[in-house]
């Protein structure tokens, strides 16, 4: 897809997504709220996106206050909906759960609505990350040139809709994104970056090209059987754990937005737990396996190898 077509598709997709989210908001407002509990987290200030997180103070909201915050959160796609001091590079998280009474017809309608919304979110990510043809380090500028203030992480993240689990507990998770790559995949990525001919601050175009050439040489210098992997840390994030008595099954879910829970009546309302403040010094690992020894090859890409250059 040509970039011009990608920009048109981008605008159309976001417009459709906003319309569907507004309709979802209206549908939820027409239902009876059985219970609601959400937890607001401190905002991420511009320039502080990569700071180490040691503590997170949580503020709990219940009932109608939780509903109002939740509905606002689902529709929060743009920076214009918040202070200009806040980062557009960090998603706004509002973990928790909103439980509504819904009959079979209302439930079916909501499942369809949320399905359409999540499909549009996937479509938006596909346009930005694939069809635009823009390299990852240039996507922020591309998105904000054409959709100023779009918070892409908020726009990408799916809404989770559940049918009356028995309990919903909340907690925190630390993890890494790990992806194995072939030598050819890494070289192709670096070659594309080189051919783009752009500068990346604080380097000039020439300095950046020289840096990328050094990275290409580093990959060529690795032994032929060296394994390569991306190991990118993801900052601590809120999670939910649901329990279904009949299935005797626990499910762990990322919880950047309130879970939508549908119940036939008040007798199906799940027990909602609390989200406690995060304190890195108090984190206890039940089991922490010995990590494989890896060597940093290209730090900016979080690229590691089991062999040294």
Coordinates of C-alpha atoms in Angstrom, one line a residue:
X1 CA 0.0 0.0 0.0
X2 CA 1.3 3.4 -0.9
X3 CA 1.8 5.8 2.1
X4 CA -0.8 8.1 0.7
X5 CA -3.4 5.3 0.7
X6 CA -2.2 4.3 4.2
X7 CA -2.9 7.8 5.5
X8 CA -6.4 7.8 4.1
X9 CA -7.0 4.3 5.6
X10 CA -5.7 5.5 8.9
X11 CA -8.1 8.4 9.1
X12 CA -11.1 6.3 8.0
X13 CA -10.2 3.6 10.6
X14 CA -9.9 6.0 13.5
X15 CA -13.1 7.7 12.5
X16 CA -15.0 4.4 12.5
X17 CA -13.3 3.4 15.8
X18 CA -14.5 6.6 17.5
X19 CA -18.0 6.1 16.2
X20 CA -18.1 2.5 17.5
X21 CA -16.7 3.5 20.9
X22 CA -19.3 6.2 21.3
X23 CA -22.0 3.7 20.5
X24 CA -20.6 1.2 23.0
X25 CA -20.6 4.0 25.6
X26 CA -24.3 4.6 24.9
X27 CA -25.1 0.9 25.1
X28 CA -23.4 0.5 28.5
X29 CA -25.1 3.6 29.9
X30 CA -28.5 2.0 29.1
X31 CA -27.6 -1.1 31.2
X32 CA -27.9 -1.6 35.0
X33 CA -24.5 -1.4 36.6
X34 CA -24.3 -4.2 39.2
X35 CA -20.9 -3.3 40.6
X36 CA -17.8 -1.5 39.5
X37 CA -14.3 -1.1 40.8
X38 CA -11.5 0.6 38.9
X39 CA -8.0 1.8 40.0
X40 CA -6.5 5.0 38.6
X41 CA -2.7 5.0 38.4
X42 CA -0.3 8.0 38.4
X43 CA 0.1 9.7 34.9
X44 CA 3.3 9.4 32.9
X45 CA 4.8 12.8 32.4
X46 CA 6.6 13.7 29.1
X47 CA 10.2 12.8 29.2
X48 CA 9.7 10.3 32.1
X49 CA 8.6 7.4 29.9
X50 CA 11.8 5.3 30.4
X51 CA 12.4 6.1 34.1
X52 CA 12.7 3.0 36.3
X53 CA 9.5 2.3 38.2
X54 CA 9.9 1.4 41.9
X55 CA 6.5 2.4 43.3
X56 CA 3.0 2.9 41.9
X57 CA 0.3 4.4 44.1
X58 CA -3.2 3.2 43.3
X59 CA -6.4 5.1 43.8
X60 CA -9.6 3.1 44.0
X61 CA -13.0 4.2 42.6
X62 CA -16.3 2.4 43.1
X63 CA -19.8 2.3 41.7
X64 CA -20.9 5.2 39.5
X65 CA -17.5 6.9 39.9
X66 CA -15.9 3.8 38.5
X67 CA -18.4 3.7 35.6
X68 CA -17.8 7.3 34.6
X69 CA -14.0 6.8 34.6
X70 CA -14.3 3.5 32.7
X71 CA -16.5 4.9 29.9
X72 CA -14.2 7.9 29.5
X73 CA -11.2 5.6 29.4
X74 CA -12.6 3.4 26.6
X75 CA -13.0 6.5 24.4
X76 CA -9.6 8.0 25.3
X77 CA -7.7 7.8 22.0
X78 CA -6.2 11.3 21.7
X79 CA -3.8 13.4 23.8
X80 CA -6.4 16.2 23.5
X81 CA -8.4 14.3 26.1
X82 CA -5.8 14.9 28.7
X83 CA -3.1 17.4 29.9
X84 CA -0.4 18.4 27.4
X85 CA 2.1 17.6 30.1
X86 CA 1.3 13.9 29.8
X87 CA 3.2 11.5 27.5
X88 CA 1.7 10.3 24.2
X89 CA 4.3 7.5 24.2
X90 CA 2.8 5.8 27.3
X91 CA -0.7 4.3 27.4
X92 CA -3.1 5.5 30.1
X93 CA -4.0 2.5 32.2
X94 CA -7.2 2.0 34.2
X95 CA -7.3 -1.5 35.5
X96 CA -10.5 -2.8 37.1
X97 CA -13.9 -4.3 36.2
X98 CA -17.4 -3.0 35.4
X99 CA -20.2 -5.6 35.8
X100 CA -23.5 -5.0 34.1
X101 CA -26.8 -6.9 34.0
X102 CA -27.6 -8.0 30.5
X103 CA -30.2 -10.4 29.1
X104 CA -29.4 -12.7 26.2
X105 CA -30.2 -10.1 23.5
X106 CA -28.3 -7.3 25.2
X107 CA -25.3 -9.7 25.7
X108 CA -25.3 -10.7 22.1
X109 CA -25.4 -7.1 21.0
X110 CA -22.5 -6.2 23.2
X111 CA -20.4 -9.1 22.1
X112 CA -20.9 -8.0 18.5
X113 CA -20.1 -4.4 19.3
X114 CA -16.9 -5.2 21.2
X115 CA -15.9 -7.6 18.4
X116 CA -16.2 -4.8 15.8
X117 CA -14.2 -2.4 18.1
X118 CA -11.4 -4.9 18.6
X119 CA -11.3 -5.7 14.8
X120 CA -10.9 -1.9 14.1
X121 CA -8.1 -1.8 16.7
X122 CA -6.3 -4.6 15.0
X123 CA -6.9 -3.0 11.6
X124 CA -5.4 0.3 12.9
X125 CA -2.3 -1.5 14.2
X126 CA -1.9 -3.2 10.8
X127 CA -2.1 0.1 8.9
X128 CA 0.5 1.8 11.1
X129 CA 3.0 -1.1 11.6
X130 CA 2.7 -2.8 8.2
X131 CA 0.8 -1.1 5.5
X132 CA 2.4 2.4 6.1
X133 CA 5.8 0.9 5.2
X134 CA 7.3 3.1 8.0
X135 CA 10.2 1.7 10.1
X136 CA 9.5 1.3 13.8
X137 CA 11.7 4.2 14.9
X138 CA 9.8 6.5 12.5
X139 CA 6.3 5.5 13.4
X140 CA 5.8 8.0 16.2
X141 CA 6.5 10.9 13.8
X142 CA 4.4 9.4 11.1
X143 CA 1.3 8.9 13.3
X144 CA 1.5 12.3 14.9
X145 CA 2.0 14.0 11.6
X146 CA -1.3 12.7 10.4
X147 CA -3.2 12.1 13.6
X148 CA -1.8 14.6 16.1
X149 CA -2.0 13.4 19.7
X150 CA -3.1 9.8 19.0
X151 CA -2.1 7.5 21.9
X152 CA -1.4 4.4 19.8
X153 CA -1.2 2.0 22.7
X154 CA -4.6 3.1 23.9
X155 CA -5.9 2.7 20.4
X156 CA -4.4 -0.7 19.9
X157 CA -5.4 -2.3 23.1
X158 CA -8.5 -4.6 22.9
X159 CA -11.5 -4.4 25.2
X160 CA -12.0 -7.6 27.2
X161 CA -15.6 -8.7 27.5
X162 CA -16.3 -11.6 29.9
X163 CA -19.4 -13.6 30.8
X164 CA -19.7 -13.7 34.6
X165 CA -16.6 -15.3 36.0
X166 CA -16.9 -16.2 39.7
X167 CA -14.0 -14.1 40.9
X168 CA -11.7 -11.4 39.5
X169 CA -8.5 -10.6 41.3
X170 CA -5.9 -8.0 40.4
X171 CA -2.2 -7.8 40.7
X172 CA 1.1 -6.7 39.0
X173 CA 3.3 -8.5 36.4
X174 CA 6.9 -7.9 35.2
X175 CA 7.9 -9.5 31.9
X176 CA 10.1 -9.4 28.8
X177 CA 9.0 -9.5 25.2
X178 CA 11.2 -12.2 23.7
X179 CA 11.4 -12.9 19.9
X180 CA 13.9 -15.1 18.1
X181 CA 15.3 -13.7 14.9
X182 CA 17.4 -15.1 12.1
X183 CA 20.6 -13.3 11.0
X184 CA 18.9 -12.5 7.7
X185 CA 15.9 -10.8 9.4
X186 CA 18.2 -8.6 11.5
X187 CA 20.3 -7.6 8.4
X188 CA 17.2 -6.8 6.4
X189 CA 15.9 -4.5 9.2
X190 CA 19.3 -2.7 9.4
X191 CA 19.5 -2.4 5.6
X192 CA 16.0 -0.8 5.5
X193 CA 17.1 1.7 8.2
X194 CA 20.2 2.5 6.2
X195 CA 18.4 3.0 2.9
X196 CA 15.8 5.3 4.5
X197 CA 18.7 7.9 4.7
X198 CA 17.2 9.6 7.8
X199 CA 18.9 11.0 10.8
X200 CA 18.0 9.9 14.3
X201 CA 18.6 12.4 17.1
X202 CA 21.2 13.2 18.4
X203 CA 23.1 12.0 15.3
X204 CA 23.4 13.6 11.9
X205 CA 22.3 11.6 8.8
X206 CA 26.0 10.7 8.2
X207 CA 26.7 9.7 11.8
X208 CA 23.5 7.6 11.9
X209 CA 24.4 5.8 8.7
X210 CA 27.9 5.1 10.1
X211 CA 26.3 3.7 13.3
X212 CA 24.0 1.4 11.3
X213 CA 26.9 0.2 9.2
X214 CA 28.8 -0.7 12.4
X215 CA 25.7 -2.7 13.5
X216 CA 25.6 -4.5 10.2
X217 CA 29.3 -5.4 10.6
X218 CA 28.7 -6.6 14.1
X219 CA 26.0 -9.1 12.9
X220 CA 28.3 -10.3 10.1
X221 CA 31.1 -10.8 12.7
X222 CA 29.0 -13.3 14.7
X223 CA 29.7 -17.0 14.3
X224 CA 27.4 -18.7 11.8
X225 CA 25.6 -20.7 14.5
X226 CA 25.0 -17.8 16.8
X227 CA 21.4 -17.3 18.0
X228 CA 19.8 -13.9 18.0
X229 CA 16.9 -12.7 20.0
X230 CA 15.1 -9.5 20.9
X231 CA 14.7 -9.3 24.7
X232 CA 12.9 -6.1 25.5
X233 CA 11.7 -5.4 29.0
X234 CA 8.1 -4.4 29.5
X235 CA 7.5 -2.2 32.5
X236 CA 5.4 -3.5 35.4
X237 CA 1.7 -3.7 34.3
X238 CA -1.6 -4.4 36.0
X239 CA -3.1 -7.9 35.4
X240 CA -6.4 -9.6 36.3
X241 CA -6.9 -13.2 37.2
X242 CA -10.3 -14.7 36.7
X243 CA -11.6 -17.9 38.2
X244 CA -14.4 -20.1 36.8
X245 CA -15.8 -22.6 39.4
X246 CA -17.5 -24.9 36.9
X247 CA -14.5 -25.2 34.6
X248 CA -12.1 -25.1 37.6
X249 CA -10.0 -22.7 35.5
X250 CA -7.9 -19.6 36.3
X251 CA -7.1 -17.2 33.4
X252 CA -4.6 -14.4 33.6
X253 CA -5.3 -11.3 31.5
X254 CA -3.5 -8.1 30.9
X255 CA -5.7 -5.4 32.4
X256 CA -4.9 -1.9 31.0
X257 CA -8.6 -1.1 30.8
X258 CA -11.6 -2.2 32.9
X259 CA -12.8 -5.6 32.1
X260 CA -16.4 -5.6 30.9
X261 CA -18.4 -8.3 32.7
X262 CA -21.9 -9.3 31.7
X263 CA -24.2 -11.0 34.3
X264 CA -27.7 -12.4 33.9
X265 CA -28.7 -11.0 37.3
X266 CA -27.2 -9.8 40.6
X267 CA -26.7 -13.4 41.7
X268 CA -23.9 -13.8 39.1
X269 CA -21.9 -10.8 40.1
X270 CA -18.3 -11.9 40.6
X271 CA -16.2 -11.2 43.7
X272 CA -13.9 -8.3 42.7
X273 CA -10.5 -8.0 44.5
X274 CA -8.4 -5.0 45.1
X275 CA -5.3 -3.8 43.3
X276 CA -2.7 -2.9 45.9
X277 CA 0.1 -0.4 45.5
X278 CA 3.2 -1.6 43.6
X279 CA 6.5 -1.8 45.5
X280 CA 9.4 -3.2 43.6
X281 CA 11.3 -4.0 46.8
X282 CA 8.4 -6.2 48.0
X283 CA 8.1 -8.3 44.9
X284 CA 8.6 -12.0 45.6
X285 CA 9.1 -14.6 42.8
X286 CA 7.6 -18.0 43.4
X287 CA 10.1 -19.5 40.9
X288 CA 12.7 -17.6 38.9
X289 CA 14.5 -19.9 36.5
X290 CA 18.2 -19.4 35.8
X291 CA 18.4 -17.0 32.9
X292 CA 20.3 -17.9 29.7
X293 CA 23.6 -16.0 29.4
X294 CA 23.2 -13.5 26.6
X295 CA 25.4 -10.7 25.2
X296 CA 24.1 -7.3 24.0
X297 CA 24.8 -6.9 20.3
X298 CA 22.7 -3.9 19.4
X299 CA 21.4 -2.3 22.6
X300 CA 19.1 0.2 20.9
X301 CA 17.1 -2.8 19.4
X302 CA 17.4 -4.9 22.6
X303 CA 19.1 -7.4 20.4
X304 CA 21.1 -10.1 22.1
X305 CA 23.1 -13.2 21.2
X306 CA 24.3 -16.3 22.9
X307 CA 27.7 -15.6 21.3
X308 CA 30.1 -12.7 21.4
X309 CA 31.1 -10.7 18.3

